[in-house]
Tab-separated table of C-alpha atoms in Angstrom:
chain	number	residue	atom	x	y	z
A	1	UNK	CA	-44.307	-138.352	144.531
A	2	UNK	CA	-44.553	-137.826	148.307
A	3	UNK	CA	-45.628	-134.529	149.691
A	4	UNK	CA	-44.682	-132.766	152.973
A	5	UNK	CA	-47.428	-131.401	155.030
A	6	UNK	CA	-47.137	-127.701	155.650
A	7	UNK	CA	-48.011	-128.280	159.273
A	8	UNK	CA	-44.742	-130.285	159.746
A	9	UNK	CA	-42.398	-127.656	158.240
A	10	UNK	CA	-40.764	-124.885	160.323
A	11	UNK	CA	-38.033	-122.483	159.178
A	12	UNK	CA	-36.048	-122.959	162.446
A	13	UNK	CA	-36.000	-126.588	163.515
A	14	UNK	CA	-36.523	-127.182	167.211
A	15	UNK	CA	-33.355	-127.596	169.385
A	16	UNK	CA	-32.381	-131.185	170.039
A	17	UNK	CA	-33.021	-132.312	173.535
A	18	UNK	CA	-31.510	-135.094	175.512
A	19	UNK	CA	-32.803	-138.528	174.693
A	20	UNK	CA	-33.788	-138.977	178.285
A	21	UNK	CA	-36.039	-135.949	178.356
A	22	UNK	CA	-39.136	-135.851	176.290
A	23	UNK	CA	-39.599	-132.098	176.520
A	24	UNK	CA	-37.455	-129.034	177.249
A	25	UNK	CA	-37.572	-128.080	180.906
A	26	UNK	CA	-38.339	-124.442	181.549
A	27	UNK	CA	-35.357	-122.284	182.615
A	28	UNK	CA	-35.496	-120.843	186.095
A	29	UNK	CA	-36.442	-117.199	186.273
A	30	UNK	CA	-33.579	-114.850	187.289
A	31	UNK	CA	-33.462	-113.611	190.809
A	32	UNK	CA	-34.482	-110.004	191.234
A	33	UNK	CA	-31.524	-107.532	191.282
A	34	UNK	CA	-30.893	-106.186	194.716
A	35	UNK	CA	-30.064	-102.471	195.019
A	36	UNK	CA	-26.525	-101.543	196.151
A	37	UNK	CA	-26.275	-100.818	199.783
A	38	UNK	CA	-24.233	-97.832	201.005
A	39	UNK	CA	-21.457	-100.154	202.163
A	40	UNK	CA	-21.099	-101.695	198.713
A	41	UNK	CA	-21.248	-98.493	196.648
A	42	UNK	CA	-18.582	-97.759	194.049
A	43	UNK	CA	-17.264	-94.780	195.993
A	44	UNK	CA	-15.838	-97.091	198.665
A	45	UNK	CA	-14.261	-99.552	196.266
A	46	UNK	CA	-10.665	-100.267	197.098
A	47	UNK	CA	-8.381	-101.930	194.546
A	48	UNK	CA	-6.410	-104.898	195.637
A	49	UNK	CA	-2.721	-104.222	196.351
A	50	UNK	CA	-0.175	-105.473	193.833
A	51	UNK	CA	3.462	-106.412	194.143
A	52	UNK	CA	6.004	-103.929	192.704
A	53	UNK	CA	8.741	-105.766	190.809
A	54	UNK	CA	11.952	-106.013	192.773
A	55	UNK	CA	13.990	-104.246	190.087
A	56	UNK	CA	12.157	-100.967	190.897
A	57	UNK	CA	13.498	-100.988	194.454
A	58	UNK	CA	16.716	-99.115	195.420
A	59	UNK	CA	18.986	-102.031	194.572
A	60	UNK	CA	17.354	-102.807	191.221
A	61	UNK	CA	18.490	-101.882	187.724
A	62	UNK	CA	15.320	-99.769	187.269
A	63	UNK	CA	15.524	-98.260	190.760
A	64	UNK	CA	13.167	-95.284	190.939
A	65	UNK	CA	15.096	-93.685	193.790
A	66	UNK	CA	18.402	-93.978	191.925
A	67	UNK	CA	16.870	-92.455	188.799
A	68	UNK	CA	15.415	-89.577	190.820
A	69	UNK	CA	18.633	-88.728	192.680
A	70	UNK	CA	20.673	-88.761	189.470
A	71	UNK	CA	18.216	-86.455	187.769
A	72	UNK	CA	18.346	-84.111	190.764
A	73	UNK	CA	22.155	-84.035	190.875
A	74	UNK	CA	22.492	-83.485	187.133
A	75	UNK	CA	19.923	-80.702	187.239
A	76	UNK	CA	21.731	-79.068	190.161
A	77	UNK	CA	25.077	-79.308	188.361
A	78	UNK	CA	23.536	-77.840	185.209
A	79	UNK	CA	21.977	-74.870	187.011
A	80	UNK	CA	24.987	-74.172	189.245
A	81	UNK	CA	27.543	-74.310	186.447
A	82	UNK	CA	25.349	-72.115	184.240
A	83	UNK	CA	25.142	-69.497	186.986
A	84	UNK	CA	28.904	-69.678	187.542
A	85	UNK	CA	29.520	-69.264	183.813
A	86	UNK	CA	27.382	-66.142	183.837
A	87	UNK	CA	29.108	-64.831	186.972
A	88	UNK	CA	32.599	-65.376	185.512
A	89	UNK	CA	31.589	-64.427	181.961
A	90	UNK	CA	34.285	-61.753	181.752
A	91	UNK	CA	37.027	-63.976	183.177
A	92	UNK	CA	36.786	-67.707	182.532
A	93	UNK	CA	33.300	-69.089	181.827
A	94	UNK	CA	34.525	-72.003	179.696
A	95	UNK	CA	35.181	-74.433	182.539
A	96	UNK	CA	31.703	-73.896	183.978
A	97	UNK	CA	30.128	-74.235	180.532
A	98	UNK	CA	31.964	-77.537	180.112
A	99	UNK	CA	30.191	-78.851	183.232
A	100	UNK	CA	26.897	-77.426	181.947
A	101	UNK	CA	27.231	-79.244	178.636
A	102	UNK	CA	28.352	-82.469	180.287
A	103	UNK	CA	25.468	-82.576	182.785
A	104	UNK	CA	22.938	-81.852	180.035
A	105	UNK	CA	24.439	-84.598	177.867
A	106	UNK	CA	24.097	-87.251	180.581
A	107	UNK	CA	20.539	-86.195	181.442
A	108	UNK	CA	19.495	-86.384	177.793
A	109	UNK	CA	21.033	-89.850	177.499
A	110	UNK	CA	18.514	-91.169	180.022
A	111	UNK	CA	15.571	-88.983	178.965
A	112	UNK	CA	15.863	-89.921	175.291
A	113	UNK	CA	16.066	-93.600	176.183
A	114	UNK	CA	13.055	-93.325	178.494
A	115	UNK	CA	11.006	-91.483	175.868
A	116	UNK	CA	11.818	-93.559	172.791
A	117	UNK	CA	13.141	-96.879	174.104
A	118	UNK	CA	11.340	-97.132	177.426
A	119	UNK	CA	11.978	-100.822	178.097
A	120	UNK	CA	15.729	-100.150	178.194
A	121	UNK	CA	15.626	-96.990	180.353
A	122	UNK	CA	17.677	-98.229	183.292
A	123	UNK	CA	19.706	-96.405	185.919
A	124	UNK	CA	22.778	-97.116	183.835
A	125	UNK	CA	21.257	-95.223	180.891
A	126	UNK	CA	22.638	-92.007	182.365
A	127	UNK	CA	26.124	-93.291	181.375
A	128	UNK	CA	27.662	-91.624	184.408
A	129	UNK	CA	30.054	-94.325	185.572
A	130	UNK	CA	29.476	-97.253	183.244
A	131	UNK	CA	30.667	-95.823	179.936
A	132	UNK	CA	34.169	-97.215	180.210
A	133	UNK	CA	37.345	-96.157	181.974
A	134	UNK	CA	38.648	-94.285	178.921
A	135	UNK	CA	35.521	-92.111	178.809
A	136	UNK	CA	35.770	-91.198	182.487
A	137	UNK	CA	39.485	-90.478	182.260
A	138	UNK	CA	39.001	-88.297	179.170
A	139	UNK	CA	36.486	-85.998	180.874
A	140	UNK	CA	38.450	-85.936	184.123
A	141	UNK	CA	41.594	-85.015	182.215
A	142	UNK	CA	39.726	-82.317	180.269
A	143	UNK	CA	38.481	-80.752	183.495
A	144	UNK	CA	41.855	-80.903	185.201
A	145	UNK	CA	43.609	-79.557	182.128
A	146	UNK	CA	41.265	-76.596	182.066
A	147	UNK	CA	41.978	-75.936	185.740
A	148	UNK	CA	45.748	-76.262	185.346
A	149	UNK	CA	46.218	-74.451	182.063
A	150	UNK	CA	43.925	-71.522	182.678
A	151	UNK	CA	43.120	-71.065	186.324
A	152	UNK	CA	46.535	-72.058	187.628
A	153	UNK	CA	49.057	-71.245	184.903
A	154	UNK	CA	47.554	-67.968	183.746
A	155	UNK	CA	46.367	-66.841	187.176
A	156	UNK	CA	49.722	-67.622	188.803
A	157	UNK	CA	51.429	-65.707	186.025
A	158	UNK	CA	49.359	-62.643	186.841
A	159	UNK	CA	49.861	-63.092	190.601
A	160	UNK	CA	53.632	-63.508	190.473
A	161	UNK	CA	54.124	-60.758	187.928
A	162	UNK	CA	52.073	-58.346	190.016
A	163	UNK	CA	52.355	-54.813	188.697
A	164	UNK	CA	54.735	-56.061	185.997
A	165	UNK	CA	51.905	-57.915	184.232
A	166	UNK	CA	50.033	-56.214	181.430
A	167	UNK	CA	47.449	-57.404	178.928
A	168	UNK	CA	49.072	-55.119	176.372
A	169	UNK	CA	52.690	-55.042	175.287
A	170	UNK	CA	54.637	-52.417	177.243
A	171	UNK	CA	56.851	-50.425	174.888
A	172	UNK	CA	58.360	-48.361	177.676
A	173	UNK	CA	60.028	-49.512	180.863
A	174	UNK	CA	58.390	-48.227	184.012
A	175	UNK	CA	60.390	-47.210	187.062
A	176	UNK	CA	59.128	-50.161	189.099
A	177	UNK	CA	59.378	-52.632	186.197
A	178	UNK	CA	61.509	-55.625	187.227
A	179	UNK	CA	62.207	-58.997	185.608
A	180	UNK	CA	60.219	-61.629	187.489
A	181	UNK	CA	62.070	-64.950	187.669
A	182	UNK	CA	60.433	-66.578	190.680
A	183	UNK	CA	57.264	-68.592	191.193
A	184	UNK	CA	55.850	-70.045	188.003
A	185	UNK	CA	58.209	-67.856	185.964
A	186	UNK	CA	61.015	-70.017	187.230
A	187	UNK	CA	59.697	-72.882	185.094
A	188	UNK	CA	57.904	-71.096	182.234
A	189	UNK	CA	59.049	-68.022	180.352
A	190	UNK	CA	55.564	-66.957	179.232
A	191	UNK	CA	53.162	-68.904	181.478
A	192	UNK	CA	50.064	-66.904	180.536
A	193	UNK	CA	50.671	-67.620	176.839
A	194	UNK	CA	51.359	-71.262	177.652
A	195	UNK	CA	48.024	-71.525	179.487
A	196	UNK	CA	45.987	-69.826	176.763
A	197	UNK	CA	47.608	-71.801	173.916
A	198	UNK	CA	46.972	-75.242	175.389
A	199	UNK	CA	43.576	-74.278	176.782
A	200	UNK	CA	42.459	-73.127	173.317
A	201	UNK	CA	43.481	-76.443	171.779
A	202	UNK	CA	41.837	-78.320	174.632
A	203	UNK	CA	38.475	-76.690	173.947
A	204	UNK	CA	38.486	-78.005	170.381
A	205	UNK	CA	39.420	-81.500	171.521
A	206	UNK	CA	36.543	-81.319	174.016
A	207	UNK	CA	34.134	-80.287	171.269
A	208	UNK	CA	35.465	-82.923	168.866
A	209	UNK	CA	36.301	-80.363	166.166
A	210	UNK	CA	39.229	-81.693	164.105
A	211	UNK	CA	39.104	-78.876	161.543
A	212	UNK	CA	38.920	-76.117	164.164
A	213	UNK	CA	41.615	-77.862	166.185
A	214	UNK	CA	44.059	-77.471	163.301
A	215	UNK	CA	42.825	-73.933	162.698
A	216	UNK	CA	43.243	-72.993	166.352
A	217	UNK	CA	46.717	-74.507	166.430
A	218	UNK	CA	47.868	-72.492	163.402
A	219	UNK	CA	46.259	-69.212	164.457
A	220	UNK	CA	47.321	-69.410	168.098
A	221	UNK	CA	50.869	-70.447	167.224
A	222	UNK	CA	51.275	-67.590	164.744
A	223	UNK	CA	49.852	-65.100	167.232
A	224	UNK	CA	52.007	-66.164	170.179
A	225	UNK	CA	55.099	-66.653	168.043
A	226	UNK	CA	54.886	-63.044	166.851
A	227	UNK	CA	53.890	-61.839	170.325
A	228	UNK	CA	56.798	-63.571	172.057
A	229	UNK	CA	59.290	-62.414	169.454
A	230	UNK	CA	58.149	-58.799	169.718
A	231	UNK	CA	57.987	-58.824	173.511
A	232	UNK	CA	61.402	-60.364	173.929
A	233	UNK	CA	63.036	-57.778	171.707
A	234	UNK	CA	61.716	-55.151	174.108
A	235	UNK	CA	62.655	-57.189	177.183
A	236	UNK	CA	66.219	-57.529	175.930
A	237	UNK	CA	66.317	-53.765	175.567
A	238	UNK	CA	64.881	-53.336	179.067
A	239	UNK	CA	66.987	-55.911	180.951
A	240	UNK	CA	69.820	-56.725	178.503
A	241	UNK	CA	72.007	-59.654	179.637
A	242	UNK	CA	69.746	-60.529	182.565
A	243	UNK	CA	66.903	-61.399	180.240
A	244	UNK	CA	69.106	-63.230	177.737
A	245	UNK	CA	70.382	-65.498	180.507
A	246	UNK	CA	66.825	-66.058	181.737
A	247	UNK	CA	65.599	-66.833	178.216
A	248	UNK	CA	68.417	-69.319	177.628
A	249	UNK	CA	67.478	-71.512	180.598
A	250	UNK	CA	63.670	-71.132	180.743
A	251	UNK	CA	61.380	-72.712	178.102
A	252	UNK	CA	57.956	-71.610	176.899
A	253	UNK	CA	56.595	-75.164	176.406
A	254	UNK	CA	54.818	-73.946	173.270
A	255	UNK	CA	55.934	-75.994	170.253
A	256	UNK	CA	58.668	-74.397	168.125
A	257	UNK	CA	58.784	-71.215	170.202
A	258	UNK	CA	62.132	-71.115	171.957
């Protein structure tokens, strides 16, 4: 049996060298590290400029300027309408609150997308003009309906009636009490009731409340039906044939109230 000399054994065999070299050449010693000069210190380091993607520029779908101006306008609309709602709180705050809710909705559409789905947070995420023609027409119609039914119909009723208008039913005829048949009263017999009835239903359509819409319709119709019937009995007593002729030719435009 052959034996291995202990002088030939090593736990880590020597690294193989090239066949052309008989021994490993010594590695060059590293050059000494030079200290940083003041001109090459870290405090004066300037990063290299980088190119901003084109879609962040004003014409891009992620335009930073377009996002900023929309946020500013929505915030201004929110604050202004909220202040107007507070100012007109005893008269007609609902139209201003509608603008408040609408501006907050569109801002949150973008903010929520930016916070939780950042890659898709584009200028169009505000959904201001790109949510379909039906959507834009619905909100435009809701705003105009609020203006017409409340601000115009009810306000004109109070203007044209003048001293003959009262928030409470008059059970006694005043000396200066006359039957107003001009202005908006030429086309509507009870324009203030017309405005409040349709405005009330419009608010529930705006809020998307089908149950309350039916409830409002029933409650408002019962209230104005009884109110009109009671008022007109008094008006017939006050103005007799003049009011009966006026009632015969002038509608209320409230369903089933003639």
